[in-house]
GROMACS .gro file of C-alpha atoms in nm:
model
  249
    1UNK     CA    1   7.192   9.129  11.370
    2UNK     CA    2   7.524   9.221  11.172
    3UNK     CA    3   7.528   9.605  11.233
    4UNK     CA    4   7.747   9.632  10.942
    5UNK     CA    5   7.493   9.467  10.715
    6UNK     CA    6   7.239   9.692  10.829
    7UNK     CA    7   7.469  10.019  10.864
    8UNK     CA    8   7.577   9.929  10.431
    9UNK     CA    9   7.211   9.935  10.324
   10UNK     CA   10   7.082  10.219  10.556
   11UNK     CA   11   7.390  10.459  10.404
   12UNK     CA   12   7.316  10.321  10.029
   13UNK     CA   13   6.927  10.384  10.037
   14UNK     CA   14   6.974  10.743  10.221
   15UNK     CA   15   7.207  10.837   9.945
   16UNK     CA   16   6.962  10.732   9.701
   17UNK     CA   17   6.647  10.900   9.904
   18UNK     CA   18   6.866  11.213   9.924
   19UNK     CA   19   6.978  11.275   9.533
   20UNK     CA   20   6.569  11.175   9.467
   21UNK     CA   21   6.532  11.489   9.637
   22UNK     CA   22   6.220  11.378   9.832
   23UNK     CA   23   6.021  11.329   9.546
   24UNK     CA   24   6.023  10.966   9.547
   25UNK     CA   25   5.690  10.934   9.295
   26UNK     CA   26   5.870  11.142   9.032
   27UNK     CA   27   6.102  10.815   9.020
   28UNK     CA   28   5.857  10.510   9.027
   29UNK     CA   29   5.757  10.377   8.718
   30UNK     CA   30   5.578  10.045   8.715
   31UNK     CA   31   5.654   9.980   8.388
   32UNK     CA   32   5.985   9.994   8.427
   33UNK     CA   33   5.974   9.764   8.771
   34UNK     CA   34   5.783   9.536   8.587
   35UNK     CA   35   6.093   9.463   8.305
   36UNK     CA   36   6.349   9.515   8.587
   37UNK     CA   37   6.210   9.300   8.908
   38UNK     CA   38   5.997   9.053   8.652
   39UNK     CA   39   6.250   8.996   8.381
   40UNK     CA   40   6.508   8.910   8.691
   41UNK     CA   41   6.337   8.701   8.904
   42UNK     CA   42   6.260   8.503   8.552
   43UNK     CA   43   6.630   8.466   8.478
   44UNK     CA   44   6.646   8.315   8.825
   45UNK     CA   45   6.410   8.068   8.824
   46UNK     CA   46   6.553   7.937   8.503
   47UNK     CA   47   6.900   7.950   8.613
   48UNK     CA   48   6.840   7.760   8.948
   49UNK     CA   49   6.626   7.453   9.063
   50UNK     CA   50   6.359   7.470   9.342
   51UNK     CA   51   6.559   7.349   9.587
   52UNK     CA   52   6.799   7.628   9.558
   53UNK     CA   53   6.540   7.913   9.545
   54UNK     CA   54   6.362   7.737   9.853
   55UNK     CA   55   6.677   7.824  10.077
   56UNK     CA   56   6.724   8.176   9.923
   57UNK     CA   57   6.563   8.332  10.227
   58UNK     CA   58   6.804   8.141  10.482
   59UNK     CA   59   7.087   8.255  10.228
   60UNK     CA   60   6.971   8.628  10.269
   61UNK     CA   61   6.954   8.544  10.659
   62UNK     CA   62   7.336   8.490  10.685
   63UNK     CA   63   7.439   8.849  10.589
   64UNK     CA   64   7.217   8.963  10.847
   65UNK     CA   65   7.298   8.728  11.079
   66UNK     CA   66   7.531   8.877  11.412
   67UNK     CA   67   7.688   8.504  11.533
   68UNK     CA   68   8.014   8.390  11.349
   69UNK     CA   69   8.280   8.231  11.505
   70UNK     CA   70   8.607   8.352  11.582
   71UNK     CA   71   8.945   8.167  11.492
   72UNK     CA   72   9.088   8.277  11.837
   73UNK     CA   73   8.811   8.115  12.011
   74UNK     CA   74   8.788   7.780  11.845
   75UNK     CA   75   9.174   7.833  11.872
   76UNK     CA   76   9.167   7.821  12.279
   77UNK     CA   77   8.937   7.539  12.300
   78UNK     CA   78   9.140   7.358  12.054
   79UNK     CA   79   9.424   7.429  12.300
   80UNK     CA   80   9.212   7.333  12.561
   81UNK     CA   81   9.124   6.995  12.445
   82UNK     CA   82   9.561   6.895  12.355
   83UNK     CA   83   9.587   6.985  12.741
   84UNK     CA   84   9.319   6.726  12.873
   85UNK     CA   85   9.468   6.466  12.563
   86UNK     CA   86   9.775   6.514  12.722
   87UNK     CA   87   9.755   6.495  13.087
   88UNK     CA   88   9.423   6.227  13.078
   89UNK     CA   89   9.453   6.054  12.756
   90UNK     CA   90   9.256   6.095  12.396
   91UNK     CA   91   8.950   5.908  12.579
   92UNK     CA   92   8.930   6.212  12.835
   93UNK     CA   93   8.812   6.421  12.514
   94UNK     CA   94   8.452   6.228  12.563
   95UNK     CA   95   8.361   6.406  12.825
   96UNK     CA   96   8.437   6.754  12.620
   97UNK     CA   97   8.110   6.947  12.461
   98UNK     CA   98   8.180   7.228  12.210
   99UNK     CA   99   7.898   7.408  12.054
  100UNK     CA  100   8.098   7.378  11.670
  101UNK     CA  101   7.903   7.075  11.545
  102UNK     CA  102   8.239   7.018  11.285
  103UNK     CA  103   8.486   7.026  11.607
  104UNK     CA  104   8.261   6.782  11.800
  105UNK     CA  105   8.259   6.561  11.549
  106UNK     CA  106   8.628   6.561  11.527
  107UNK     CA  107   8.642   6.518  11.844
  108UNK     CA  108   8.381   6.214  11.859
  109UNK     CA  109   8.596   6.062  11.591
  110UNK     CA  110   8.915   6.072  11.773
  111UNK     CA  111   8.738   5.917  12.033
  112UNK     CA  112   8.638   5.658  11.897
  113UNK     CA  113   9.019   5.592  11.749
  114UNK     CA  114   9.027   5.694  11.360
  115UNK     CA  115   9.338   5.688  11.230
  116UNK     CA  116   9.461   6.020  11.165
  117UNK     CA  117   9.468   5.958  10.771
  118UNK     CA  118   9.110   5.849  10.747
  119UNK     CA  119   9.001   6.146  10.960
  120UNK     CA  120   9.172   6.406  10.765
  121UNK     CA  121   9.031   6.243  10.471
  122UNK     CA  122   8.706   6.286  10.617
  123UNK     CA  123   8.686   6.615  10.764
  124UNK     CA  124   8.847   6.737  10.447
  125UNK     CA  125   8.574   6.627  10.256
  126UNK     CA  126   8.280   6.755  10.444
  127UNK     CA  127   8.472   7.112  10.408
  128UNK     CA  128   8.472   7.040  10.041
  129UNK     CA  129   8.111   6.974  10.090
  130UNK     CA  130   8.018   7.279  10.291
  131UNK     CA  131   8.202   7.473  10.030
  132UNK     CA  132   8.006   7.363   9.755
  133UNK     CA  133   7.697   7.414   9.934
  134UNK     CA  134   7.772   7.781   9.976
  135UNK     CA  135   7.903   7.819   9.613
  136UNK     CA  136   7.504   7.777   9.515
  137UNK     CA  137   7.462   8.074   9.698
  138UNK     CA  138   7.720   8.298   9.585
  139UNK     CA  139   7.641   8.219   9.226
  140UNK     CA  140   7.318   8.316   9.284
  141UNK     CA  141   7.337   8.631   9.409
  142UNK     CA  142   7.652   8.682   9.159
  143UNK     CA  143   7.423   8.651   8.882
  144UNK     CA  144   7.137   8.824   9.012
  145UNK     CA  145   7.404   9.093   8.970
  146UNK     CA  146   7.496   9.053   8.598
  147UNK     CA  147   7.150   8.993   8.524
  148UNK     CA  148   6.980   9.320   8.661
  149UNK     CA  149   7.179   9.565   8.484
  150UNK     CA  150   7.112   9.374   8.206
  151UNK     CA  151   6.710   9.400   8.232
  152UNK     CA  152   6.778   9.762   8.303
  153UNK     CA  153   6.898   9.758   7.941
  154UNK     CA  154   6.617   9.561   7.829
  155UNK     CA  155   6.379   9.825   7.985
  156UNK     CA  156   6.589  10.081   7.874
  157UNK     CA  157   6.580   9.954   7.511
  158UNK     CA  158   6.193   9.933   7.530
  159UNK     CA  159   6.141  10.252   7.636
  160UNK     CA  160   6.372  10.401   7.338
  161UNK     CA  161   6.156  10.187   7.077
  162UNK     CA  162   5.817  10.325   7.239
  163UNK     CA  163   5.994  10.714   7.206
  164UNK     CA  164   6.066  10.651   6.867
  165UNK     CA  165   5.775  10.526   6.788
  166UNK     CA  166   5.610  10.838   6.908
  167UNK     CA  167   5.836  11.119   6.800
  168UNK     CA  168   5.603  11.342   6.630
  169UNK     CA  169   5.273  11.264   6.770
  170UNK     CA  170   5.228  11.306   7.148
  171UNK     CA  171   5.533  11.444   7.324
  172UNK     CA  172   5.373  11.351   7.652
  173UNK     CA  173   5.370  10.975   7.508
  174UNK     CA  174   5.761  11.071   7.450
  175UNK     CA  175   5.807  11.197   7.788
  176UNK     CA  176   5.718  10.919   7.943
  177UNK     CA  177   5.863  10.698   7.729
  178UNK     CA  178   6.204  10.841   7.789
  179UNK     CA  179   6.148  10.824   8.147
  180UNK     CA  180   6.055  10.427   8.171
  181UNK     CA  181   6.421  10.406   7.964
  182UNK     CA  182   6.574  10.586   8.239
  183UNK     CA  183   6.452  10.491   8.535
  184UNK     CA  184   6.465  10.103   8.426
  185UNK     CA  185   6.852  10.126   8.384
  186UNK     CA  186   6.814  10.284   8.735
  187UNK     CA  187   6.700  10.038   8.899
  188UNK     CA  188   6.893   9.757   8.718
  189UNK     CA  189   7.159   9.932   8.913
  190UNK     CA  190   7.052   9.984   9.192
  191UNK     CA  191   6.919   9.660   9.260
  192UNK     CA  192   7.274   9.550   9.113
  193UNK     CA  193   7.549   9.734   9.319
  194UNK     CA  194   7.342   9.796   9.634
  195UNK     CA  195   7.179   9.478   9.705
  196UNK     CA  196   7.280   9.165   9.506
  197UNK     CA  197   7.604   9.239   9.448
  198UNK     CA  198   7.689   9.302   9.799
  199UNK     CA  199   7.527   8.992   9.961
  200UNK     CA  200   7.739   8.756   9.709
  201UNK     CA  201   8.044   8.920   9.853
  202UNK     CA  202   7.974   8.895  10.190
  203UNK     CA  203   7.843   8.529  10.117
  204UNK     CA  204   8.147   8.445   9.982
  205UNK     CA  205   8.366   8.606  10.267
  206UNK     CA  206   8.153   8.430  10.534
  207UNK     CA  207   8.224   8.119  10.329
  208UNK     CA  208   8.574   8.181  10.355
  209UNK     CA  209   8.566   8.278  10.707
  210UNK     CA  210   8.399   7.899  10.779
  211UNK     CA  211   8.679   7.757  10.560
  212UNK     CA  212   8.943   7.911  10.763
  213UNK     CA  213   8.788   7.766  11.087
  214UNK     CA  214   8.761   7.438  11.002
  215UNK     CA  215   9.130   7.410  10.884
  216UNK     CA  216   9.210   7.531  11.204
  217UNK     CA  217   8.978   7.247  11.323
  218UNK     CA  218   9.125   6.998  11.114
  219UNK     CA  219   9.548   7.101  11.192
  220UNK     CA  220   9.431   7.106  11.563
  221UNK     CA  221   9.302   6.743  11.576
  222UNK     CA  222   9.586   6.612  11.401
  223UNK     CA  223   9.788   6.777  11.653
  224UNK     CA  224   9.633   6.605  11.924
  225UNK     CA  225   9.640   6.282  11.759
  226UNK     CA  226  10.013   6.290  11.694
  227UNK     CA  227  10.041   6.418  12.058
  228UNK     CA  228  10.215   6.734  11.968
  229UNK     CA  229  10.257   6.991  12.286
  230UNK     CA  230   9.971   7.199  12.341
  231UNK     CA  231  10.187   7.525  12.322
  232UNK     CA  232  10.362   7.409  11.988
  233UNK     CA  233  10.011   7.328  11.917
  234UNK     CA  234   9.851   7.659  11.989
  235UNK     CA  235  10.156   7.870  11.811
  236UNK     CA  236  10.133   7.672  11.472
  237UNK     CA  237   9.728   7.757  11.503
  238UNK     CA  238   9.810   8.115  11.550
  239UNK     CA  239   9.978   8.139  11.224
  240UNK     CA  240   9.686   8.174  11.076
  241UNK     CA  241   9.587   8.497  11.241
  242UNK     CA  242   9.699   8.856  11.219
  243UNK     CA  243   9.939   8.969  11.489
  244UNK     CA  244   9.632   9.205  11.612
  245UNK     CA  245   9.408   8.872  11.657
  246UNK     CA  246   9.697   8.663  11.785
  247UNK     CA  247   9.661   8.936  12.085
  248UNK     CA  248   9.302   8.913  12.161
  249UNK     CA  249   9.370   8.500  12.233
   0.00000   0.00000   0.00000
C-alpha cells in the first residue's frame, strides 16, 4: 500500500472528526448527501462512457497502490543490457528478462533488428498511447472536483429556498432548513479537496512518473543500438535524475 496515500486521508478525516467535535450525527443530513453524492455521481455518468466508469475502481487502486518503478533501477538494467550488447552482440539481449513489459519489448524489438527510426517511432507512440489512457483518469477525478463544490451550491441553494419559504411559520422547519444549506456546501468540499481532488493529482504525477521512465527506456535503447559506451550511456541517463537519486544508483 502507498503509506503516503493512506497517511493524507487518515490526517484529513481526523481533522474533520476533531473540529465535528465528536458529535458526528449533529453533521449528517441525508438530504443534503442526497443533492451532494446523487447530483455528482449524475454529472459523472453523463460526462463519461461505461467503459471509463468500469475502470474507475482500478483508477482509485493506483493511488493506493505501493509498487512504482524507480528511474535508477530501470537505469542500471538499462546499463546492464549496453554491457552484454557490447561485449556479446545485440542478439545476446535475447536471453535478457526484465519485469518492465515496455523495456522488454524494446528489447524484443532490437532483437529482432528494427531500425532505430522505426523503433523510436514506435515506442514513442505507445507512450503517447499510455498517456492518453491515463488522461481519462485524471479528467475524471479533475471534474469530480469542480463538480462537487458545485452540488454543494446546489444543496446549499435548496436549502435557502426551503428557509425562505418558511420564515414565519415553523422555525424548526427553518432550522433545519438552514442546516441542509450548510452542511451540503460541506460536503461538496470535503468530498472536493480531500478526496477527488487529491487522487487526480497524484494520478497525474504517477502518469508523469511512467512518462519519465519510458523516455529513459526509449534514450537507453537507442543507445545501445548506435553502440554508444555503456558509461557514456549510463551518465546521459542520469541526467534525468536529481543529484540525490543519481547517488542511490
Amino acid at each position: 500500500m502507498d503509506i503516503a496515500s493512506l497517511i493524507g486521508l487518515g490526517i484529513a478525516f481526523s481533522v474533520v472528526g476533531f473540529l465535528m467535535g465528536g458529535n458526528i450525527a449533529l453533521f449528517w443530513s441525508s438530504h443534503a448527501f442526497i443533492v451532494v453524492f446523487g447530483g455528482l455521481l449524475g454529472a459523472t455518468f453523463l460526462k463519461f462512457n461505461m467503459k471509463d466508469l468500469a475502470n474507475t475502481a482500478g483508477i482509485i487502486g493506483k493511488v493506493f497502490k505501493a509498487h512504482h518503478e524507480r528511474p535508477q533501477d530501470i537505469i542500471a538494467q538499462i546499463t546492464d543490457m549496453a554491457n552484454i550488447a557490447r561485449k556479446d552482440g545485440m542478439l545476446a539481449l535475447e536471453k535478457v528478462k526484465t519485469s518492465n513489459l515496455f523495456l522488454q519489448t524494446a528489447i524484443n524489438h532490437c532483437v529482432d533488428g528494427m531500425d532505430p527510426d522505426t523503433l523510436e517511432t514506435v515506442l514513442y507512440k505507445d507512450m503517447a498511447y499510455m498517456e492518453e489512457r491515463h488522461h481519462v483518469g485524471v479528467i475524471m477525478f479533475d471534474s469530480m472536483g469542480e463538480a462537487a463544490p458545485a452540488m454543494g451550491m446546489v444543496g446549499t441553494l435548496i436549502g435557502m429556498v426551503e428557509m425562505l419559504a418558511n420564515i414565519g411559520g415553523d422555525m424548526g422547519a427553518v432550522g433545519h432548513a438552514m442546516a441542509v444549506a450548510l452542511l451540503a456546501t460541506c460536503y461538496g468540499a470535503i468530498v472536493a479537496n480531500m478526496i477527488t481532488i487529491p487522487i487526480g493529482i497524484k494520478l497525474h504525477h504517477y502518469s508523469k512518473e511512467e512518462q519519465i521512465i519510458r523516455m529513459l527506456i526509449i534514450d537507453g535503447i537507442k543507445g545501445i543500438q548506435k553502440g554508444v559506451n555503456p558509461r557514456v550511456l549510463e551518465t546521459m541517463l542520469l541526467s534525468a535524475l536529481s543529484p540525490k537519486e543519481r547517488e542511490t544508483v
